[in-house]
CSV table of C-alpha atoms in Angstrom, one decimal:
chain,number,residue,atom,x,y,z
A,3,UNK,CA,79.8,98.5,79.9
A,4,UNK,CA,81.3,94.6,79.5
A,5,UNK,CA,80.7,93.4,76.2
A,6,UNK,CA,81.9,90.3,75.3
A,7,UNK,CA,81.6,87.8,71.9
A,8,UNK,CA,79.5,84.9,71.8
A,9,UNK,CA,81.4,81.5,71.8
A,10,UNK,CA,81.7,79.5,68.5
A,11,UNK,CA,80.3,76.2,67.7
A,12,UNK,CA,76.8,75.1,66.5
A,13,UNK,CA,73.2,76.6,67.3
A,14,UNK,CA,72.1,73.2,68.4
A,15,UNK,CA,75.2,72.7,70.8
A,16,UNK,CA,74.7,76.4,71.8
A,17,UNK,CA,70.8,75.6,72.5
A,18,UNK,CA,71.3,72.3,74.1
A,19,UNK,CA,73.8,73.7,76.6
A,20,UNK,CA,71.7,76.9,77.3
A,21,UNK,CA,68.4,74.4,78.1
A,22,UNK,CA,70.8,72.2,80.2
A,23,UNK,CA,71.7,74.7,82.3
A,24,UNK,CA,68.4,77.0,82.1
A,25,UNK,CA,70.7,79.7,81.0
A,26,UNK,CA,67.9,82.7,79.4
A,27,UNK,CA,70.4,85.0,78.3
A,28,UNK,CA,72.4,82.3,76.1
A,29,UNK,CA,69.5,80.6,75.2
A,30,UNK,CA,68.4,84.0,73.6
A,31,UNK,CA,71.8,84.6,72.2
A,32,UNK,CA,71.7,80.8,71.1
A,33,UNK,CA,68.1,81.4,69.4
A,34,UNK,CA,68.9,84.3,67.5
A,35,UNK,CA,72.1,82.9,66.0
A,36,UNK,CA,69.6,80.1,64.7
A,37,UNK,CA,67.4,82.5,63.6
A,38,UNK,CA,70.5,84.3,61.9
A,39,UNK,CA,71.6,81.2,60.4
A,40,UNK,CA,68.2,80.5,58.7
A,41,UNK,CA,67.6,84.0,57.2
A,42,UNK,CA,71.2,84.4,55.7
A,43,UNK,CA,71.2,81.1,54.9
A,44,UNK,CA,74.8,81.5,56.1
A,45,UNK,CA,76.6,78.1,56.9
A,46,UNK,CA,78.8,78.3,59.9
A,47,UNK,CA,82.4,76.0,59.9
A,48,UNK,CA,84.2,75.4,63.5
A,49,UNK,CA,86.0,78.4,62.7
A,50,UNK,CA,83.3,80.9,61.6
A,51,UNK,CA,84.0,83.7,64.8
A,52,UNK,CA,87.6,83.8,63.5
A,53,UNK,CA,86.6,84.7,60.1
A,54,UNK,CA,83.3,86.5,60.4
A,55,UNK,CA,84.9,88.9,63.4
A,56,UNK,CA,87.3,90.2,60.5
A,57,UNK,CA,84.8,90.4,58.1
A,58,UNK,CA,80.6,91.2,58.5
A,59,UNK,CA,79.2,89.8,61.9
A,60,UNK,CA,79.5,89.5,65.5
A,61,UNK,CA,77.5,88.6,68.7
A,62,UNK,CA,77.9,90.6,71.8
A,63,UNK,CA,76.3,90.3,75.2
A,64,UNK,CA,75.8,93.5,77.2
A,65,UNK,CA,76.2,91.9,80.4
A,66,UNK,CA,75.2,95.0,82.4
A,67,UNK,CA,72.3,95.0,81.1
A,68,UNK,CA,71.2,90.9,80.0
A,69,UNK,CA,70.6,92.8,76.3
A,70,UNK,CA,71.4,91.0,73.5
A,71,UNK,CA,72.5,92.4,70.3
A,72,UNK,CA,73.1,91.3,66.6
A,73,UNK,CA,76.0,93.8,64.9
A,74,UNK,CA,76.4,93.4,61.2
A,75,UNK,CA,79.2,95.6,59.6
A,76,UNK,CA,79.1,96.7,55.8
């Protein structure tokens, strides 16, 4: 199964792109990193998949599948 990380940069970029190019699957993925964002109240620098793929969080995509999940490690 092909499993592969979401790319960094804003939720607003990540939205706008999606709806530009009537993407569902990374307007999802784009949605819930919003949604993420807003309930952790976690703030997000350029670099944030560098550091938060070492440390709690990561997005994957199951492309097989057009699943999305949310994986957050203790």
């Amino acid at each position: 199964m092909a499993l592969r990380t979401v790319r960094s940069g804003s939720y607003s970029t990540e939205l706008d792109a999606a709806r530009s190019k009537n993407d569902d699957l990374r307007l999802e993925i784009a949605y819930l990193h919003k949604k993420m964002v807003e309930k952790c109240g976690l703030v997000l620098q350029n670099e944030w998949q560098t550091h938060l793929l070492s440390r709690r969080l990561w997005w994957t995509l199951t492309q097989s599948t057009g699943s999305v999940h949310l994986m957050v490690t203790g």
